[in-house]
XYZ file of C-alpha atoms in Angstrom:
699
model
C -57.614 -25.490 -65.029
C -57.184 -24.897 -60.638
C -53.950 -24.058 -60.082
C -52.981 -24.806 -56.007
C -49.397 -23.163 -55.233
C -47.811 -26.567 -53.923
C -47.704 -29.387 -56.409
C -47.951 -32.696 -53.663
C -49.998 -32.261 -51.240
C -50.347 -34.827 -47.096
C -54.045 -34.916 -46.561
C -54.421 -36.913 -43.470
C -52.740 -40.561 -43.928
C -53.109 -40.073 -47.632
C -50.400 -38.367 -50.231
C -51.692 -36.089 -52.939
C -49.335 -35.756 -55.780
C -50.580 -33.540 -58.462
C -47.869 -33.564 -61.746
C -49.111 -38.166 -61.954
C -52.285 -36.971 -60.447
C -52.301 -40.063 -57.367
C -52.775 -40.151 -54.512
C -51.507 -43.042 -53.000
C -50.794 -44.501 -49.101
C -47.812 -47.259 -48.374
C -46.816 -48.517 -51.394
C -50.872 -48.035 -53.017
C -51.613 -46.074 -55.327
C -54.701 -44.745 -57.204
C -54.675 -42.324 -61.102
C -57.631 -39.946 -60.633
C -59.475 -39.411 -64.456
C -58.311 -35.958 -65.283
C -61.711 -33.874 -63.933
C -61.455 -36.159 -60.942
C -58.884 -34.850 -60.217
C -59.536 -30.688 -60.819
C -62.375 -31.126 -58.388
C -59.983 -32.923 -56.063
C -57.661 -29.448 -56.149
C -60.481 -27.155 -56.080
C -61.831 -29.035 -52.645
C -57.823 -28.692 -51.267
C -58.240 -24.882 -52.780
C -60.485 -23.988 -50.586
C -60.221 -26.403 -47.113
C -62.191 -27.013 -44.674
C -64.794 -24.434 -47.355
C -68.145 -25.430 -48.729
C -68.006 -25.760 -52.350
C -70.964 -25.306 -53.733
C -72.343 -27.370 -57.112
C -72.428 -24.271 -59.310
C -68.439 -23.287 -58.550
C -67.662 -27.001 -59.261
C -69.740 -26.826 -62.568
C -68.141 -23.578 -64.030
C -64.467 -24.165 -62.804
C -63.914 -27.836 -63.502
C -66.877 -28.513 -66.280
C -65.937 -24.687 -67.975
C -69.667 -24.314 -67.261
C -71.431 -26.960 -69.143
C -74.888 -27.275 -66.571
C -75.421 -31.252 -67.359
C -72.098 -33.453 -67.998
C -71.364 -31.195 -65.102
C -74.412 -31.877 -62.944
C -73.759 -35.656 -63.536
C -69.754 -35.244 -63.104
C -69.636 -33.563 -59.528
C -71.555 -36.628 -58.288
C -69.700 -39.504 -59.882
C -66.622 -37.459 -58.977
C -67.300 -36.995 -55.483
C -68.485 -41.164 -54.708
C -64.416 -41.449 -56.509
C -62.629 -39.044 -54.673
C -64.893 -41.169 -51.246
C -64.446 -45.252 -52.914
C -60.286 -43.853 -53.737
C -60.225 -43.190 -49.687
C -61.814 -46.806 -48.732
C -59.399 -48.083 -51.575
C -56.460 -46.571 -49.779
C -57.835 -47.827 -46.368
C -59.159 -45.228 -44.661
C -63.071 -43.988 -43.546
C -64.058 -41.457 -46.067
C -66.393 -39.279 -43.520
C -63.342 -38.185 -42.343
C -62.400 -37.084 -45.838
C -65.237 -35.375 -47.606
C -68.195 -34.736 -46.209
C -71.551 -33.784 -48.987
C -73.661 -30.641 -47.290
C -77.158 -31.716 -49.306
C -78.128 -29.478 -52.021
C -75.665 -27.236 -52.070
C -72.074 -28.511 -52.375
C -68.884 -30.292 -50.899
C -66.274 -29.305 -47.839
C -62.726 -31.239 -47.765
C -62.600 -30.975 -43.563
C -58.753 -31.858 -43.289
C -56.626 -29.841 -43.742
C -53.338 -30.737 -46.462
C -49.873 -30.205 -45.454
C -47.487 -29.081 -48.921
C -45.117 -31.852 -48.843
C -41.493 -30.684 -49.359
C -40.507 -31.856 -53.253
C -36.928 -33.711 -52.590
C -37.444 -35.993 -48.988
C -41.058 -36.944 -51.350
C -40.313 -40.331 -52.511
C -43.628 -42.082 -54.492
C -45.134 -45.220 -54.261
C -44.771 -47.401 -56.698
C -47.583 -50.093 -56.725
C -50.454 -49.521 -57.957
C -54.638 -50.335 -57.524
C -55.245 -51.631 -61.115
C -52.625 -54.728 -60.749
C -51.119 -55.137 -57.622
C -50.431 -57.695 -54.426
C -53.791 -57.948 -52.005
C -52.927 -55.186 -48.810
C -51.110 -56.908 -45.849
C -53.684 -55.726 -44.052
C -56.716 -57.498 -46.390
C -55.830 -60.649 -44.437
C -57.589 -59.557 -40.809
C -59.778 -57.535 -42.549
C -63.327 -59.650 -42.797
C -66.175 -59.685 -44.339
C -69.137 -60.843 -43.429
C -71.893 -58.215 -45.085
C -73.026 -58.279 -47.766
C -75.029 -60.228 -46.324
C -75.694 -63.934 -44.045
C -75.816 -67.231 -45.543
C -74.541 -70.278 -48.018
C -73.194 -74.048 -46.395
C -72.539 -77.215 -48.954
C -71.754 -81.091 -49.200
C -70.006 -83.227 -51.987
C -70.005 -87.242 -53.213
C -68.300 -90.044 -54.171
C -65.136 -90.075 -51.972
C -64.857 -92.266 -48.745
C -62.403 -89.339 -46.577
C -62.911 -86.221 -45.560
C -61.180 -84.038 -46.970
C -58.260 -82.425 -44.599
C -56.692 -78.085 -44.663
C -53.541 -77.722 -45.346
C -52.905 -74.157 -44.201
C -50.573 -70.605 -46.032
C -48.992 -69.187 -43.170
C -47.022 -67.259 -45.920
C -50.003 -67.090 -49.067
C -47.868 -65.298 -52.383
C -49.572 -62.815 -53.294
C -51.016 -63.361 -56.915
C -50.739 -60.435 -59.384
C -54.870 -58.626 -59.679
C -56.239 -57.399 -63.169
C -59.036 -55.360 -62.566
C -61.556 -55.599 -64.526
C -64.512 -53.981 -64.124
C -64.351 -49.515 -62.440
C -67.861 -49.215 -62.637
C -69.551 -46.426 -60.496
C -71.737 -49.023 -58.267
C -71.824 -52.812 -57.690
C -70.541 -54.846 -59.717
C -71.170 -59.124 -58.997
C -71.970 -62.695 -59.833
C -69.319 -62.772 -63.432
C -70.080 -65.747 -65.016
C -67.541 -66.030 -67.919
C -68.760 -67.709 -71.526
C -67.746 -70.217 -72.649
C -65.102 -69.149 -75.144
C -63.853 -66.933 -72.780
C -64.055 -64.122 -74.474
C -67.641 -62.816 -72.743
C -68.991 -61.861 -69.385
C -72.514 -61.691 -68.001
C -72.549 -59.335 -63.693
C -74.763 -58.487 -61.996
C -74.741 -54.614 -61.818
C -76.586 -52.218 -59.521
C -76.360 -48.342 -59.370
C -77.093 -45.951 -57.581
C -81.458 -45.429 -57.389
C -81.532 -48.047 -59.928
C -82.271 -52.292 -59.307
C -79.479 -55.079 -60.095
C -79.746 -55.563 -63.755
C -77.499 -58.249 -66.326
C -75.206 -57.024 -68.452
C -72.788 -58.352 -70.559
C -69.351 -56.716 -71.452
C -66.488 -58.223 -73.875
C -63.662 -58.981 -72.087
C -61.178 -58.874 -75.544
C -62.352 -55.649 -76.898
C -62.291 -53.077 -73.472
C -63.843 -50.143 -75.575
C -66.767 -51.737 -76.844
C -70.275 -51.007 -74.816
C -72.006 -53.012 -72.435
C -75.349 -54.651 -73.565
C -78.195 -54.919 -71.119
C -79.808 -58.542 -71.320
C -83.013 -56.951 -70.946
C -84.704 -53.816 -69.246
C -87.565 -54.870 -66.934
C -88.543 -53.083 -64.177
C -87.045 -56.299 -62.350
C -84.526 -56.763 -59.937
C -82.205 -59.406 -62.290
C -78.966 -62.062 -60.808
C -77.497 -65.471 -61.038
C -76.247 -64.966 -64.771
C -75.868 -68.667 -66.140
C -74.644 -68.839 -69.314
C -75.615 -72.244 -72.096
C -73.188 -74.462 -73.478
C -73.206 -72.524 -76.558
C -72.879 -69.149 -75.740
C -76.535 -68.601 -77.658
C -78.479 -67.981 -74.031
C -77.939 -67.024 -70.304
C -80.274 -68.177 -67.163
C -80.892 -66.112 -64.341
C -83.367 -64.894 -61.883
C -85.876 -61.844 -61.801
C -87.197 -60.518 -59.191
C -90.541 -58.069 -58.371
C -91.141 -55.891 -56.223
C -93.078 -58.192 -53.529
C -89.878 -60.454 -53.304
C -91.444 -63.797 -55.959
C -88.475 -64.822 -57.950
C -88.850 -66.013 -61.990
C -86.148 -68.455 -63.708
C -85.562 -67.206 -67.265
C -84.237 -67.748 -69.996
C -83.088 -64.950 -72.768
C -82.218 -66.464 -76.006
C -78.839 -63.562 -77.576
C -79.175 -63.829 -80.008
C -83.678 -63.038 -81.146
C -83.515 -61.083 -77.826
C -86.570 -64.274 -77.240
C -86.844 -64.019 -73.207
C -88.917 -67.953 -70.816
C -90.254 -67.983 -68.210
C -88.905 -71.742 -67.025
C -90.516 -71.671 -62.759
C -91.506 -69.958 -60.495
C -90.685 -70.193 -56.209
C -86.641 -69.584 -56.591
C -84.860 -68.304 -54.013
C -80.884 -67.127 -53.728
C -79.858 -64.357 -51.435
C -76.926 -62.478 -51.362
C -74.787 -62.404 -53.804
C -75.069 -66.308 -53.845
C -75.011 -68.074 -57.176
C -78.044 -70.167 -57.180
C -77.842 -71.095 -60.463
C -75.992 -73.324 -63.262
C -76.377 -74.059 -65.951
C -75.196 -77.413 -67.316
C -72.111 -78.351 -69.667
C -73.628 -81.157 -71.381
C -77.012 -78.406 -71.903
C -79.446 -80.130 -70.433
C -80.300 -79.113 -67.468
C -80.386 -76.143 -65.466
C -79.738 -76.611 -61.647
C -81.105 -73.818 -59.569
C -82.348 -72.920 -55.190
C -86.054 -73.638 -54.290
C -87.647 -72.722 -50.622
C -89.476 -74.407 -49.283
C -91.147 -74.430 -45.862
C -87.995 -74.846 -43.804
C -85.404 -75.503 -45.941
C -84.221 -74.844 -49.602
C -83.198 -77.203 -52.071
C -81.515 -78.177 -55.323
C -83.880 -78.450 -58.300
C -83.269 -79.597 -62.001
C -85.043 -77.854 -65.016
C -84.965 -80.433 -68.221
C -84.974 -79.207 -71.497
C -85.780 -82.462 -72.760
C -88.741 -82.895 -71.038
C -89.871 -78.951 -69.562
C -89.756 -81.231 -66.007
C -88.801 -79.882 -62.959
C -87.068 -82.073 -60.348
C -85.966 -82.192 -57.033
C -81.854 -83.459 -56.790
C -80.945 -82.286 -53.043
C -83.502 -83.302 -49.905
C -81.381 -81.135 -47.374
C -82.724 -81.374 -43.335
C -84.759 -78.519 -42.017
C -83.900 -75.744 -41.589
C -80.499 -76.624 -44.156
C -80.573 -73.888 -46.640
C -78.586 -75.769 -50.329
C -77.688 -72.336 -52.197
C -74.520 -72.508 -54.020
C -74.127 -75.427 -56.952
C -71.961 -75.448 -59.538
C -71.839 -78.724 -61.736
C -69.160 -80.742 -62.400
C -67.582 -81.143 -66.171
C -69.500 -84.824 -67.635
C -73.015 -83.058 -65.741
C -73.714 -86.078 -63.532
C -72.106 -85.329 -60.179
C -72.955 -81.873 -58.956
C -70.886 -79.824 -55.758
C -73.718 -78.018 -53.574
C -72.559 -75.676 -50.175
C -75.529 -76.691 -47.559
C -75.562 -74.258 -44.050
C -76.546 -73.601 -40.895
C -77.014 -69.930 -40.476
C -73.167 -69.347 -40.469
C -71.880 -72.806 -40.855
C -71.298 -74.720 -43.729
C -70.458 -77.478 -45.870
C -69.762 -79.625 -49.210
C -71.375 -81.480 -50.706
C -71.393 -83.643 -54.117
C -74.678 -85.306 -55.336
C -75.564 -87.475 -58.407
C -78.339 -87.704 -61.164
C -78.360 -91.202 -61.425
C -77.969 -92.232 -58.169
C -78.357 -91.213 -54.613
C -74.981 -91.029 -53.434
C -74.399 -88.074 -51.434
C -70.448 -87.667 -50.466
C -69.484 -84.374 -48.322
C -66.004 -83.369 -49.197
C -66.244 -80.263 -47.143
C -67.799 -79.765 -43.807
C -66.885 -77.136 -40.694
C -66.252 -74.301 -42.542
C -67.407 -70.801 -42.037
C -69.998 -69.022 -44.057
C -69.491 -69.743 -47.733
C -70.343 -67.500 -50.793
C -69.932 -69.001 -52.887
C -68.737 -71.706 -54.920
C -66.836 -72.830 -58.752
C -66.496 -76.645 -59.881
C -62.795 -75.972 -62.352
C -63.229 -78.864 -65.298
C -60.090 -78.525 -66.675
C -57.659 -79.566 -63.308
C -60.976 -81.221 -61.759
C -60.947 -78.067 -58.453
C -63.247 -77.178 -55.814
C -62.929 -73.349 -55.708
C -64.945 -71.695 -52.513
C -64.474 -68.628 -50.653
C -64.933 -69.075 -46.607
C -64.588 -67.394 -43.704
C -60.946 -67.602 -42.120
C -59.736 -65.633 -38.569
C -62.448 -63.135 -39.766
C -61.457 -62.799 -42.929
C -62.788 -64.012 -46.301
C -59.669 -66.209 -48.188
C -60.129 -68.358 -51.158
C -60.067 -71.997 -50.835
C -59.049 -75.187 -53.320
C -59.974 -78.463 -52.953
C -58.545 -81.119 -55.049
C -60.294 -83.721 -55.729
C -57.645 -85.487 -56.374
C -55.863 -85.393 -53.334
C -58.620 -85.095 -50.456
C -56.976 -81.474 -49.020
C -57.931 -77.890 -48.647
C -55.764 -75.027 -49.311
C -55.256 -70.981 -49.594
C -55.710 -69.784 -53.523
C -55.814 -66.093 -52.582
C -56.750 -63.365 -50.039
C -58.170 -60.196 -50.781
C -59.990 -57.237 -48.949
C -63.511 -58.740 -48.615
C -64.585 -61.141 -51.346
C -67.483 -61.904 -52.536
C -67.881 -63.807 -55.535
C -66.230 -66.316 -57.967
C -66.100 -67.756 -61.469
C -64.064 -69.191 -63.713
C -62.502 -68.513 -67.368
C -60.925 -72.199 -68.667
C -60.563 -71.026 -71.931
C -57.080 -68.195 -70.218
C -57.252 -69.789 -66.994
C -58.368 -67.097 -64.644
C -60.941 -67.335 -61.730
C -62.968 -64.114 -61.389
C -63.977 -62.092 -58.127
C -65.629 -59.544 -56.708
C -64.017 -57.205 -54.044
C -66.177 -55.201 -51.654
C -65.733 -51.471 -50.522
C -67.365 -52.754 -46.700
C -67.234 -50.140 -44.155
C -70.258 -50.420 -41.605
C -70.693 -48.231 -38.633
C -72.787 -47.413 -36.385
C -75.364 -44.489 -35.665
C -77.773 -44.226 -33.596
C -81.038 -42.056 -34.872
C -83.470 -39.500 -33.303
C -86.823 -41.319 -33.948
C -88.587 -37.873 -33.627
C -86.944 -36.221 -36.972
C -83.900 -39.412 -38.166
C -81.051 -36.695 -37.067
C -77.829 -38.268 -36.436
C -77.761 -38.271 -32.210
C -73.845 -40.412 -32.324
C -71.939 -42.282 -34.932
C -69.477 -45.317 -33.353
C -67.144 -45.644 -36.611
C -63.954 -46.834 -37.131
C -60.892 -48.354 -39.496
C -62.420 -51.734 -39.123
C -65.575 -53.326 -40.235
C -68.248 -52.420 -36.684
C -71.838 -53.815 -36.863
C -74.975 -54.748 -34.917
C -75.568 -52.457 -32.480
C -77.193 -52.880 -29.719
C -77.742 -50.348 -26.617
C -77.312 -51.108 -23.108
C -80.139 -48.244 -21.187
C -78.527 -48.729 -17.856
C -75.315 -47.138 -18.616
C -75.960 -45.412 -22.469
C -73.389 -47.917 -24.188
C -73.625 -48.980 -27.602
C -72.281 -53.556 -27.446
C -71.738 -54.512 -31.231
C -69.545 -56.607 -33.207
C -66.223 -55.893 -34.755
C -63.544 -57.208 -36.529
C -60.698 -54.524 -34.663
C -58.694 -57.145 -33.983
C -57.934 -58.892 -36.262
C -61.022 -61.399 -36.066
C -64.906 -61.298 -35.114
C -66.164 -60.160 -31.483
C -67.526 -58.226 -28.579
C -67.072 -54.950 -28.305
C -68.759 -52.931 -25.519
C -67.757 -48.818 -26.854
C -67.925 -46.836 -23.293
C -66.856 -43.257 -22.625
C -63.323 -43.477 -22.360
C -63.191 -45.400 -25.791
C -64.819 -49.169 -27.023
C -63.756 -52.201 -25.324
C -63.189 -56.290 -26.064
C -65.026 -57.875 -23.954
C -64.519 -61.144 -26.074
C -61.487 -62.555 -27.789
C -61.171 -66.443 -29.115
C -64.062 -68.007 -27.125
C -64.504 -69.045 -30.410
C -67.627 -67.630 -34.259
C -69.501 -65.120 -32.022
C -73.473 -64.040 -32.932
C -75.222 -61.156 -32.243
C -76.099 -60.191 -28.563
C -78.693 -59.100 -26.824
C -79.277 -56.352 -24.310
C -81.363 -55.861 -21.458
C -83.224 -53.559 -21.376
C -82.879 -52.716 -17.523
C -79.029 -53.805 -15.817
C -76.190 -53.807 -17.869
C -76.514 -57.740 -18.871
C -76.565 -59.098 -21.936
C -76.888 -62.401 -24.353
C -74.552 -63.899 -27.053
C -74.913 -66.564 -29.066
C -71.124 -68.392 -28.757
C -70.262 -71.838 -31.151
C -67.427 -72.914 -29.070
C -64.181 -73.482 -30.614
C -64.535 -77.984 -31.364
C -68.414 -77.492 -30.813
C -70.813 -78.613 -33.180
C -73.384 -75.507 -32.187
C -74.600 -72.619 -30.956
C -74.884 -71.843 -26.920
C -76.182 -68.644 -25.475
C -74.346 -67.038 -23.129
C -74.848 -64.129 -20.540
C -72.959 -61.548 -20.173
C -72.469 -58.443 -17.457
C -70.788 -55.023 -18.758
C -70.121 -53.383 -15.602
C -68.490 -56.799 -13.832
C -67.384 -58.056 -17.189
C -68.483 -61.337 -17.217
C -69.592 -64.040 -19.268
C -71.051 -67.584 -18.810
C -72.722 -70.526 -20.829
C -76.314 -71.095 -19.953
C -76.783 -74.698 -19.455
C -79.521 -76.303 -19.478
C -80.716 -75.177 -22.828
C -81.321 -77.996 -25.531
C -80.181 -77.433 -30.064
C -78.164 -75.062 -31.595
C -79.534 -71.508 -31.070
C -79.889 -68.572 -32.534
C -81.031 -64.921 -32.057
C -81.982 -64.260 -28.752
C -83.728 -60.737 -27.040
C -85.331 -59.869 -24.220
C -88.405 -59.916 -22.943
C -89.291 -55.783 -21.351
C -88.905 -56.218 -18.068
C -85.117 -58.382 -18.350
C -86.997 -61.840 -16.520
C -86.618 -63.670 -20.146
C -85.054 -64.929 -22.692
C -86.614 -65.443 -26.037
C -84.270 -67.852 -29.269
C -84.761 -70.054 -31.972
C -83.574 -73.437 -31.565
C -83.583 -76.263 -33.690
C -84.792 -79.907 -31.963
C -85.088 -82.970 -33.741
C -85.001 -80.960 -36.729
C -88.197 -78.744 -35.962
C -86.706 -74.286 -35.646
C -88.323 -72.829 -32.726
C -89.056 -70.112 -30.423
C -88.383 -70.976 -26.552
C -88.074 -68.626 -23.833
C -85.549 -69.453 -20.775
C -86.713 -67.596 -17.597
C -83.373 -66.307 -15.786
C -85.083 -67.000 -12.393
C -86.111 -69.986 -12.419
C -83.215 -71.431 -15.239
C -86.410 -73.039 -17.059
C -87.266 -73.649 -20.983
C -90.359 -73.406 -22.137
C -91.663 -74.575 -25.857
C -93.387 -70.970 -26.989
C -94.170 -71.915 -31.194
C -93.025 -73.783 -33.913
C -93.731 -72.189 -37.997
C -90.322 -72.345 -38.891
C -89.338 -69.148 -36.752
C -86.342 -67.176 -36.525
C -86.153 -63.768 -34.544
C -89.114 -62.228 -31.858
C -89.912 -59.846 -29.421
C -91.774 -58.991 -26.921
C -94.794 -56.135 -26.780
C -96.025 -54.866 -23.945
C -98.548 -57.333 -23.140
C -95.938 -60.526 -23.829
C -97.124 -61.744 -26.757
C -94.426 -62.239 -29.589
C -93.542 -60.612 -33.153
C -92.026 -62.784 -34.873
C -90.306 -63.611 -38.579
C -89.703 -66.849 -40.171
C -86.911 -68.775 -42.167
C -86.891 -67.371 -46.482
C -89.947 -65.824 -45.681
C -90.696 -62.006 -46.126
C -92.251 -60.684 -43.408
C -93.884 -60.081 -39.900
C -96.135 -62.125 -38.042
C -97.873 -61.576 -34.930
C -98.153 -64.840 -31.793
C -100.966 -63.240 -29.109
C -100.373 -64.967 -25.684
C -103.664 -65.618 -25.780
C -103.655 -69.185 -27.711
C -105.315 -67.354 -30.770
C -104.610 -67.961 -34.278
C -101.069 -66.071 -35.685
C -101.695 -63.304 -37.962
C -98.630 -61.532 -40.482
C -98.908 -57.632 -39.125
C -96.294 -56.959 -42.600
C -95.222 -58.097 -45.133
C -92.970 -55.680 -46.166
C -89.707 -56.573 -43.935
C -87.615 -59.129 -46.767
C -86.660 -61.557 -45.475
C -82.939 -60.749 -45.976
C -83.604 -58.522 -43.195
C -85.344 -61.067 -40.598
C -84.529 -59.122 -37.629
C -84.825 -55.343 -38.425
C -87.659 -54.944 -36.195
C -88.318 -53.962 -32.968
C -91.316 -52.766 -30.163
C -91.251 -49.577 -28.407
C -93.632 -47.148 -26.932
C -96.412 -48.871 -28.444
C -95.359 -49.053 -32.096
C -93.802 -51.970 -33.971
C -90.653 -50.606 -35.839
C -88.704 -51.938 -38.857
C -86.795 -51.784 -42.319
C -88.832 -51.303 -45.372
C -86.380 -51.036 -48.369
C -87.592 -49.227 -52.082
C -85.610 -48.129 -54.876
C -84.586 -45.240 -53.141
C -84.672 -45.412 -50.062
C -84.258 -47.338 -47.098
C -87.475 -46.192 -45.000
C -87.895 -46.838 -41.138
C -91.391 -47.224 -40.581
C -93.938 -47.783 -38.188
C -97.213 -49.415 -36.596
C -99.169 -47.802 -34.011
C -101.383 -49.951 -31.823
C -104.160 -48.811 -33.803
C -103.176 -50.716 -36.694
C -102.042 -47.197 -38.677
C -98.644 -47.415 -40.569
C -96.117 -43.983 -41.438
C -92.737 -43.430 -42.537
C -90.586 -42.291 -39.027
C -87.607 -41.291 -41.304
C -86.120 -42.020 -44.211
C -82.042 -42.530 -45.697
C -80.683 -43.964 -49.090
C -81.796 -46.703 -50.993
C -78.981 -49.683 -49.602
C -76.945 -47.115 -46.735
C -78.613 -49.904 -43.797
C -76.859 -52.946 -43.735
C -78.955 -56.781 -44.139
C -80.184 -58.529 -41.243
C -79.999 -56.668 -37.298
C -79.958 -53.542 -38.170
C -82.173 -52.363 -36.319
C -82.331 -52.126 -32.049
C -84.330 -50.355 -29.728
C -81.914 -47.353 -27.574
C -83.748 -44.836 -25.543
C -87.412 -43.753 -26.151
C -86.669 -41.622 -28.579
C -83.974 -43.125 -30.451
C -82.869 -46.351 -32.512
C -78.991 -47.781 -33.044
C -79.112 -48.928 -36.886
C -76.053 -50.730 -38.617
C -75.349 -48.582 -41.713
C -72.799 -49.212 -44.701
C -70.751 -47.557 -45.495
C -69.537 -47.095 -49.749
C -71.870 -49.220 -51.328
C -69.231 -50.114 -53.600
C -67.715 -53.642 -55.584
C -66.032 -54.118 -58.372
C -64.627 -57.162 -61.122
C -61.159 -58.998 -60.575
C -58.803 -61.864 -61.587
C -55.749 -63.852 -61.018
C -54.714 -66.945 -62.667
C -55.522 -69.496 -61.805
C -51.828 -71.546 -63.212
C -50.478 -69.500 -60.473
C -51.452 -72.253 -57.785
C -51.750 -75.782 -60.112
């Protein structure tokens, strides 16, 4: 056992208590496993010095090399995760010295035993932290959208200014991401997606009645598996499987015989959205499939083996979330365009389509509770995700539960509880050298900073952040960071001019039906709407000389790329192709991505046919590419690495540098800086656990 001269220490904003092996901050307390706490004591004993792995194995794991190798990695992960759960930045506390060991970066201060006041609330059963209201989620990802059926009046929202905290029970606490919970019909088992470091996401089953029971892995495939859903008799699971090229397959696995059956291909999902549901009568599987210009819900009939389309979204709309009603006739769908979402209810027996929830921002989960006939969904409210409750009886929406970075939902009808995933989200921005990948500058805070854009004239970085509570545009300057927008509406991802100090920003103003482009100037702190641009605009970029703004827009149901000339103030249509984001090369051609399609395409300015340049950019990384120094740069993801790839003018491809897998966030995470640098939006700890709360508390 490691011996310390004192029993209580203050490290940064966190208190360490050797009596009960806890770390605490304010009213939140985390109890550490014995070996992890011994490892922390070793770091405290050698603060500001490197503790080698060999020393840790010898002193904490008593020389057991094989156990110690795994133990040191798990211990530093647990310490970083704990500090994050307490609202601190782990990078300020711990440093990993690659292949050597670890450092505690802060100097511990001994706490007087008489003045120490222990906190009383634990993380395993706690009321949500007060700051959870102000710390939002976008990550994950970029996605979801929906509508409902059968009712004549629009729903109305009943805000809960002082939402009574619900008691939260932690269900999982594994290393990595536990997501997409699905509860068996008898309430005994939970299927979920588990993604561990250097491994693809796989489906596992946890016994909710026996905490000591081992997890069961559903399949042993090498593919990514998502969206588990139970058969009504609890004897089978349906799920999506994505192969190495990103192609989706719908499978059903019999749990007793372990037989697996391929149902369909061409299915789709995004992030941790649950895009698959089994009807309560057992007759149908409803799931999302991508078309050329939209995502719709389809149904597979077990009786006839036929596949039919159930929803008919317009061009650019995506129906990614689906949940059946108790009678297996109606089903709720989230319909979205970018961040705008509504919930509709449709029917298999007729063509009725009823919108029950509209004008939401980023709905990323949906569950239909059958006993009380309620919809539960997770939407963005004032910069934070909140679980909402929709009543069909009163046609009203009320806040149900708040917590940090809530993601997917599941309902256990047997014990009347709601399950949800809670992520640790710590996005930050780094500027990397394109020569060797080294970090030249880091922009981080206790909030979430992302989508950095480099201002060449001043060497400053534009970025989105929730530092002020909601998502706003900020700029990082020598004197610190300054907020540029203030409650103007929903802000999109900015683009900075390659010359001067101008930038362009999509904003959906309050009470507006769509996004508009605003032209700003960091030097003068001006920001004004650009007139004459039509449609629901998205994803701007500047031409190389800064005279044009390229953007995508939806006119008459068709998405395409347009160019706005800042001098003539005229708009020119460039091309359609369901184009999502485009950047210019040195000869006036455009590299671009297409909605819901992997890869980067090239549109030449000589009228020749468009070509695909690479298929290796994921559709979820649609904006993570740029053109610079006669080369196209983009993100390629593997099981072990996130790679920055360059394709040179002669068509040769090489890896510029690599980072650990899932360390770069999705969407538009890459932006060019100066000629030798790149701005990257980074993820912090990649971790999510599953929690549950009682539904009875709000009924």
